[in-house]
Amino acid sequence: MLHSATAADAADAAAAAQQPLVIFDTTLRDGEQSPGVTLTVSEKLEIARQLSRLGVDVCEAGFPVASEGDFEAVQRIAAEVGPLTDGRRTGRPMVICALARAVESDIRRAYDAILPAPLRRIHTFLATSDIHLQYKLKISREQCIERAVAAVRFARSLGCTDIEFSPEDAGRSDRAFLVQVLSAVVEAGATTLNIPDTVGYNTPEEYGDMIRFLVDNVKADRPIVFSTHCHNDLGLATANTLAGIRNGARQVEVTVNGIGERAGNTSMEEVVMAIHTHPTVFPVFHNIDTYQIYHASQLVTRKTGMMIQPNKAIVGANAFAHESGIHQDGVLKHKATYEIIQPEILGMPSKALVLGKHSGRNAFRTRIDEIIRDTIYQAYIAREPTAYETLFVAFKKLADSKKRGVTDQDLFALLDDHLNIHSSGRETFRFHSLQVVSGTGILATATVSIINTVVPPPADPSEAAAADAEPSTPTENIITDAAIGHGPVHAIFNAINRLTGVKNVLASYDVTGVTDGSDALGKVIVRIRPSDGSGDHAPRFETDESSDSATDVDETVQGQGTDEDILVASAKAYINAVNRMINSERRIISGKGAGKALAPVSSRKVDV
Amino acid sequence: MLHSATAADAADAAAAAQQPLVIFDTTLRDGEQSPGVTLTVSEKLEIARQLSRLGVDVCEAGFPVASEGDFEAVQRIAAEVGPLTDGRRTGRPMVICALARAVESDIRRAYDAILPAPLRRIHTFLATSDIHLQYKLKISREQCIERAVAAVRFARSLGCTDIEFSPEDAGRSDRAFLVQVLSAVVEAGATTLNIPDTVGYNTPEEYGDMIRFLVDNVKADRPIVFSTHCHNDLGLATANTLAGIRNGARQVEVTVNGIGERAGNTSMEEVVMAIHTHPTVFPVFHNIDTYQIYHASQLVTRKTGMMIQPNKAIVGANAFAHESGIHQDGVLKHKATYEIIQPEILGMPSKALVLGKHSGRNAFRTRIDEIIRDTIYQAYIAREPTAYETLFVAFKKLADSKKRGVTDQDLFALLDDHLNIHSSGRETFRFHSLQVVSGTGILATATVSIINTVVPPPADPSEAAAADAEPSTPTENIITDAAIGHGPVHAIFNAINRLTGVKNVLASYDVTGVTDGSDALGKVIVRIRPSDGSGDHAPRFETDESSDSATDVDETVQGQGTDEDILVASAKAYINAVNRMINSERRIISGKGAGKALAPVSSRKVDV
């Protein structure tokens, strides 16, 4: 246990003698399987950019055969993020990886999607446990080997030289058979073997022992990378992953904040910081830039709506309460007596006041430039020259109403709110204004005005002429209606439903103060799903006979809004969610219309 | 990995041949050190009752010397919960434990506090690492041993036969010296040796190795219980605890939901369910009733305001998304292919509709009786005959406004809201009514009426006569005022500040929908801390020279409110927090007034 600075030095010194650990991030594939999480293509791109900046080696960008939207996301990440080397220690870009079942059509589709990337990987999988072979796949062990080998050979035949194979349900597979399958796929050309703890119930000893057994017994005529893939059902994902590393694994599959189905996947930040603080314990080094961890964590929280609990390791709000709260003096006096990871190492912005209400454009611009340096915000701001002015207006509004001045955290909240709207896809509806009357003994009543950006102005010539007269303020498209509700938020949502005509069911509603104090900015996250009268979850794809008959396409979308007034933030969040739902429905329709002759995917949820 | 039912059977069968594992819960001591968490005495009692029901073996109830409030809480838990055996498999009550520094005054105070309990333990601690001895305690190794031995002897001399000793910062202590200290305290009468991973940075191998070394080397002429105490800074607390068990520890120190400072303590539910699902891996059995886990988790969340992230292992909302969400069909079809812990085993209430708006008093009462059976709610309801009627009124209001009927989750939310007010201590102010006007371009304005339950009606004889005429409706004590704010919530809080005159700073504000749908109940949790103009954290105690000069008494209090209207819920939560602050200040004053000649405690935060 060395002090952080010393640990970093030691890590650098030891790195030359140690082996590289491949950080394989599956936030965009397995992480996106979290219930209620649905990311738009532009959100996935934004996360992928942050992952590249963070130093991730391999980015599993999606499961292209699952839908047109998934394909498009992987393809655009391959094209737009695949070549990036900005801020990457290695100087090399990320490998862009796509998932595929062990069938030709899946693999071809996956390869088409990643083709634009300079570095590409196909990740194919097949169950190997008898229980899966017998009940789910209905094939023999021999057929299993044949199918796995054929899949890897087909991937190679396309020209792909980086091929990962995962035996699904490895934990309950017969070990001798597992060795047979894995040796066969290595011979066929697989370069990485990923061993999923599918059900998330392994102990570190069991999991480490399995990795060791496979490393020792799988036959290979060249170096093969063994990979861990753990789930956190018992709170052991990080420990299992570290046990894998100790027993020979040289790739770890992780997600930012540990998001994923059920209790989630292994947390990237926990594994990275465990290695960081124990440079002599783990015989590996990685190329993650720890200064990007905080921003990556925050970005994934915002985009997925998956909250982090205050006592979450590394990235929870309390993880560094020593530093930011009332214990600061004590900690500073005893830096040697209590070992902690300093928040600066993770890139946390300061809570110090940096700007006040008298700060002008120059001071504002200078501060924004300072805080976005070396973050992915930089590129966004650079692309959008009007951003400073838009942000400055929002800043002045905030600074006027805050008594205490504005912190870097406030500025990041403004940046996020601004970028969130832009990354949600087409903004069909835009918040305009709101009036609410509510209370006890009063029927809560909301009057909401929104701008419909798509519907053209009425054809009435006189109105059209008026529109021509003021092209920059399309007042004709402002629509207003009122509604009542059980409370003000319900009334607001009812009014927006009337205005937009989008039928949906509210799945969740959360508000948090993003900054301290009663004059804080409030952030609202809502999740809605389509309501069509026929039940909550209409299947998006037909099912095929070889797999689960249950559809588990999750059509929930989330929306976010930030404002000092939580009712305004609620309205913004709900409108944001409605826009995303419209965009998501548009994508599904275009996918169906495309009529590709692919093996249908009954489920985007894959247990690898 | 056996199926849950089978696992339970196997566990029962194996239990006879296995060794008992002592579950030592420190939710009320180390858990309460979480930033922003301050529990009232009645809240601690309620949690202690739930821990007893859960089957916890040892309940660390607090640190009595820290304050009068801490002493009172431990004493009342000892008296009121100490004797309980309801629902406990062993038939024996919990051991009530109190923490004490290795000084006589602390130990005497701790023993006074636990005296009313049938089973009592003193837990004393002293740092053993050279860095702590040199810089913090300023004593030699010899003095360290003397002080530790004297403390344990003194505890025995009081008649206490169950004594736990913790070497603070054991992880960085010289191992040979650690063996010396621990052997000496065993000789002096210690019965349990607790080994804290103080800084939370051990790997499972390091921690397991230390436990094994101490088990093998500490000299004892009788059986000694070794105990784990781990923190989750790297996400490894559960794995470290399990490594401890594998290496000979027979007690685990845990908290419900893993709450605690920084990234928290080891999660009770993760350790218990790891053992539950691996009955053949861990050579121990415990007496936790897993059916109480859900209620214990929810209760601790509500009382502490520490949110659980959706992907938290075992108790997160998504941990069982398979069961409650859209994947149900697939899971039911393949129960054998995917192993999961069934939510019923943890006591999760159903989301099925159980009552509608036409349900009468009898149906309501029957359902309440059904759901509270074998829970701690039962005792509350039994003590308060009017509860059914109060709850029924709240139920009718809810049922009238909900389209979908009412679920068990809704009923628990009503029960919680009702019991929360009762467990907050004296209710100085009570919410009466609210009117809000807000929106964009409008100054948010709130008019709030509250009932002041303490101030007597005005002395004016005519008004007093009017009060006599209507004794049950003390309308004279309703006070009303209006205020503006940056948004409706800010306006409401400003109006309440005017009415109550309690100066404070808002530390956090969170809203969650407790049930699904836009007609859901919303729960607001606010945290406030006193503002006295002299800074955010005035010291509550004088500091002593041998320890940190920083005070870290956390005076933040939280309040909760539930309503369909989040503005009403916000007002209720804020008033609840103000009441708690008044009660907490009253307790501090009485503590100072008592003028006990005790060694002052500079910090309630202890790293063991």
Short mmCIF file of C-alpha atoms in Angstrom, two decimals, chain B residues 24-216:
data_model
loop_
_atom_site.label_atom_id
_atom_site.label_comp_id
_atom_site.label_asym_id
_atom_site.label_seq_id
_atom_site.Cartn_x
_atom_site.Cartn_y
_atom_site.Cartn_z
CA PHE B 24 -21.93 -8.21 13.88
CA ASP B 25 -23.93 -5.31 12.51
CA THR B 26 -22.49 -1.83 12.82
CA THR B 27 -25.10 0.09 10.81
CA LEU B 28 -25.86 2.18 13.90
CA ARG B 29 -22.23 2.97 14.66
CA ASP B 30 -19.93 2.85 11.63
CA GLY B 31 -22.85 3.11 9.21
CA GLU B 32 -24.10 6.24 10.91
CA GLN B 33 -20.70 7.84 10.21
CA SER B 34 -21.79 8.22 6.57
CA PRO B 35 -21.62 11.90 5.60
CA GLY B 36 -24.96 13.60 6.15
CA VAL B 37 -26.48 10.73 8.10
CA THR B 38 -27.77 11.58 11.56
CA LEU B 39 -30.34 9.32 13.13
CA THR B 40 -32.65 10.24 15.99
CA VAL B 41 -32.89 7.97 19.01
CA SER B 42 -36.26 6.66 17.90
CA GLU B 43 -34.94 5.95 14.40
CA LYS B 44 -32.03 4.02 15.89
CA LEU B 45 -34.49 2.04 18.00
CA GLU B 46 -36.55 1.22 14.95
CA ILE B 47 -33.49 0.04 13.01
CA ALA B 48 -32.28 -1.97 16.03
CA ARG B 49 -35.68 -3.72 16.22
CA GLN B 50 -35.38 -4.63 12.56
CA LEU B 51 -31.82 -5.91 13.08
CA SER B 52 -33.05 -8.09 15.94
CA ARG B 53 -35.79 -9.49 13.73
CA LEU B 54 -33.27 -10.00 10.92
CA GLY B 55 -31.26 -12.31 13.16
CA VAL B 56 -28.16 -10.19 13.72
CA ASP B 57 -26.00 -11.72 16.49
CA VAL B 58 -24.28 -8.59 17.76
CA CYS B 59 -25.62 -5.05 17.32
CA GLU B 60 -23.04 -2.29 17.71
CA ALA B 61 -25.46 0.38 18.87
CA GLY B 62 -23.14 3.37 19.13
CA PHE B 63 -20.25 5.18 20.77
CA PRO B 64 -21.77 6.28 24.10
CA VAL B 65 -19.05 8.73 25.14
CA ALA B 66 -19.49 10.75 21.96
CA SER B 67 -22.58 12.59 23.19
CA GLU B 68 -25.59 12.38 25.46
CA GLY B 69 -27.64 11.50 22.40
CA ASP B 70 -25.36 8.60 21.56
CA PHE B 71 -25.45 7.38 25.15
CA GLU B 72 -29.23 7.59 25.30
CA ALA B 73 -29.61 5.72 22.02
CA VAL B 74 -27.39 2.85 23.16
CA GLN B 75 -29.07 2.69 26.55
CA ARG B 76 -32.57 2.63 25.11
CA ILE B 77 -31.60 0.01 22.52
CA ALA B 78 -30.12 -2.09 25.36
CA ALA B 79 -33.30 -1.73 27.42
CA GLU B 80 -35.95 -1.93 24.72
CA VAL B 81 -34.43 -4.09 21.99
CA GLY B 82 -31.84 -5.98 24.04
CA PRO B 83 -34.35 -8.48 25.48
CA LEU B 84 -36.27 -9.17 22.22
CA THR B 85 -36.34 -12.69 20.82
CA ASP B 86 -39.31 -12.35 18.41
CA GLY B 87 -38.70 -14.19 15.18
CA ARG B 88 -35.10 -15.03 16.07
CA ARG B 89 -34.05 -18.52 15.00
CA THR B 90 -31.67 -18.97 17.89
CA GLY B 91 -34.28 -17.96 20.45
CA ARG B 92 -31.59 -15.79 22.04
CA PRO B 93 -31.62 -11.98 21.93
CA MET B 94 -28.98 -9.81 20.26
CA VAL B 95 -25.80 -8.95 22.07
CA ILE B 96 -25.82 -5.15 22.45
CA CYS B 97 -22.36 -3.72 21.91
CA ALA B 98 -20.93 -0.26 22.56
CA LEU B 99 -17.69 1.23 21.30
CA ALA B 100 -15.11 2.76 23.65
CA ARG B 101 -11.60 4.12 23.26
CA ALA B 102 -9.02 2.30 25.37
CA VAL B 103 -9.54 4.66 28.32
CA GLU B 104 -11.42 3.96 31.56
CA SER B 105 -13.97 6.77 31.28
CA ASP B 106 -15.02 5.62 27.80
CA ILE B 107 -15.31 2.02 28.87
CA ARG B 108 -17.30 2.84 32.00
CA ARG B 109 -19.66 5.00 29.97
CA ALA B 110 -20.05 2.25 27.35
CA TYR B 111 -20.83 -0.33 30.00
CA ASP B 112 -23.36 1.96 31.70
CA ALA B 113 -25.12 2.31 28.37
CA ILE B 114 -25.37 -1.41 27.59
CA LEU B 115 -26.14 -2.47 31.17
CA PRO B 116 -29.90 -2.88 30.62
CA ALA B 117 -29.33 -5.51 27.91
CA PRO B 118 -29.34 -9.21 28.86
CA LEU B 119 -26.31 -9.80 26.59
CA ARG B 120 -23.64 -7.10 26.51
CA ARG B 121 -20.34 -6.48 24.77
CA ILE B 122 -17.73 -3.78 25.12
CA HIS B 123 -15.75 -3.04 21.96
CA THR B 124 -12.54 -1.17 22.69
CA PHE B 125 -9.86 -0.11 20.23
CA LEU B 126 -6.36 1.29 20.01
CA ALA B 127 -4.13 1.99 17.04
CA THR B 128 -1.14 -0.34 16.67
CA SER B 129 0.67 0.95 13.58
CA ASP B 130 3.89 2.85 14.17
CA ILE B 131 2.61 5.77 12.14
CA HIS B 132 -0.43 6.13 14.40
CA LEU B 133 1.54 5.51 17.61
CA GLN B 134 4.11 8.11 16.65
CA TYR B 135 2.00 10.89 15.11
CA LYS B 136 -1.49 10.47 16.51
CA LEU B 137 -1.18 8.83 19.94
CA LYS B 138 2.45 9.84 20.63
CA ILE B 139 3.14 6.68 22.65
CA SER B 140 5.68 3.87 22.40
CA ARG B 141 4.90 0.27 21.47
CA GLU B 142 5.26 -0.73 25.13
CA GLN B 143 2.80 1.94 26.19
CA CYS B 144 0.43 0.72 23.47
CA ILE B 145 0.41 -2.80 24.89
CA GLU B 146 -0.01 -1.48 28.44
CA ARG B 147 -2.93 0.72 27.46
CA ALA B 148 -4.68 -2.04 25.50
CA VAL B 149 -4.27 -4.56 28.32
CA ALA B 150 -5.42 -2.04 30.93
CA ALA B 151 -8.53 -1.29 28.88
CA VAL B 152 -9.52 -4.93 28.56
CA ARG B 153 -8.79 -5.59 32.25
CA PHE B 154 -10.89 -2.62 33.23
CA ALA B 155 -13.79 -3.86 31.10
CA ARG B 156 -13.57 -7.25 32.80
CA SER B 157 -13.38 -5.61 36.22
CA LEU B 158 -16.79 -4.05 35.51
CA GLY B 159 -18.19 -7.57 35.13
CA CYS B 160 -18.26 -7.63 31.31
CA THR B 161 -17.35 -11.07 29.98
CA ASP B 162 -17.79 -10.35 26.28
CA ILE B 163 -14.98 -8.03 25.21
CA GLU B 164 -13.88 -7.17 21.69
CA PHE B 165 -10.58 -5.51 20.90
CA SER B 166 -9.69 -3.82 17.60
CA PRO B 167 -6.16 -2.83 16.66
CA GLU B 168 -6.80 0.32 14.59
CA ASP B 169 -4.78 0.44 11.35
CA ALA B 170 -3.94 -3.26 11.72
CA GLY B 171 -3.15 -3.39 8.01
CA ARG B 172 -0.07 -1.21 8.42
CA SER B 173 1.00 -2.50 11.82
CA ASP B 174 4.12 -4.58 12.23
CA ARG B 175 2.85 -8.15 12.25
CA ALA B 176 5.06 -9.38 15.06
CA PHE B 177 3.97 -6.45 17.22
CA LEU B 178 0.34 -7.06 16.30
CA VAL B 179 0.69 -10.65 17.54
CA GLN B 180 2.20 -9.33 20.77
CA VAL B 181 -0.64 -6.85 21.37
CA LEU B 182 -3.38 -9.31 20.50
CA SER B 183 -1.88 -12.12 22.60
CA ALA B 184 -1.65 -9.69 25.53
CA VAL B 185 -5.29 -8.55 25.28
CA VAL B 186 -6.44 -12.17 24.98
CA GLU B 187 -4.58 -12.94 28.18
CA ALA B 188 -6.25 -9.90 29.76
CA GLY B 189 -9.68 -11.28 28.86
CA ALA B 190 -10.61 -10.23 25.31
CA THR B 191 -12.93 -12.73 23.63
CA THR B 192 -13.12 -11.32 20.09
CA LEU B 193 -10.28 -9.84 18.04
CA ASN B 194 -11.44 -7.60 15.24
CA ILE B 195 -9.02 -6.85 12.39
CA PRO B 196 -9.99 -3.68 10.53
CA ASP B 197 -8.84 -3.02 7.00
CA THR B 198 -8.80 0.59 8.07
CA VAL B 199 -8.02 2.25 4.80
CA GLY B 200 -10.08 -0.06 2.63
CA TYR B 201 -7.29 -0.82 0.21
CA ASN B 202 -6.44 -4.45 0.99
CA THR B 203 -6.84 -7.08 -1.70
CA PRO B 204 -8.61 -10.31 -0.69
CA GLU B 205 -5.28 -12.16 -0.74
CA GLU B 206 -3.56 -9.61 1.53
CA TYR B 207 -6.47 -9.47 3.94
CA GLY B 208 -7.03 -13.24 4.04
CA ASP B 209 -3.33 -13.75 4.56
CA MET B 210 -3.30 -11.37 7.53
CA ILE B 211 -6.27 -13.11 9.16
CA ARG B 212 -4.61 -16.50 8.62
CA PHE B 213 -1.35 -15.24 10.10
CA LEU B 214 -3.06 -13.88 13.20
CA VAL B 215 -5.26 -16.96 13.67
CA ASP B 216 -2.10 -19.08 13.52
#
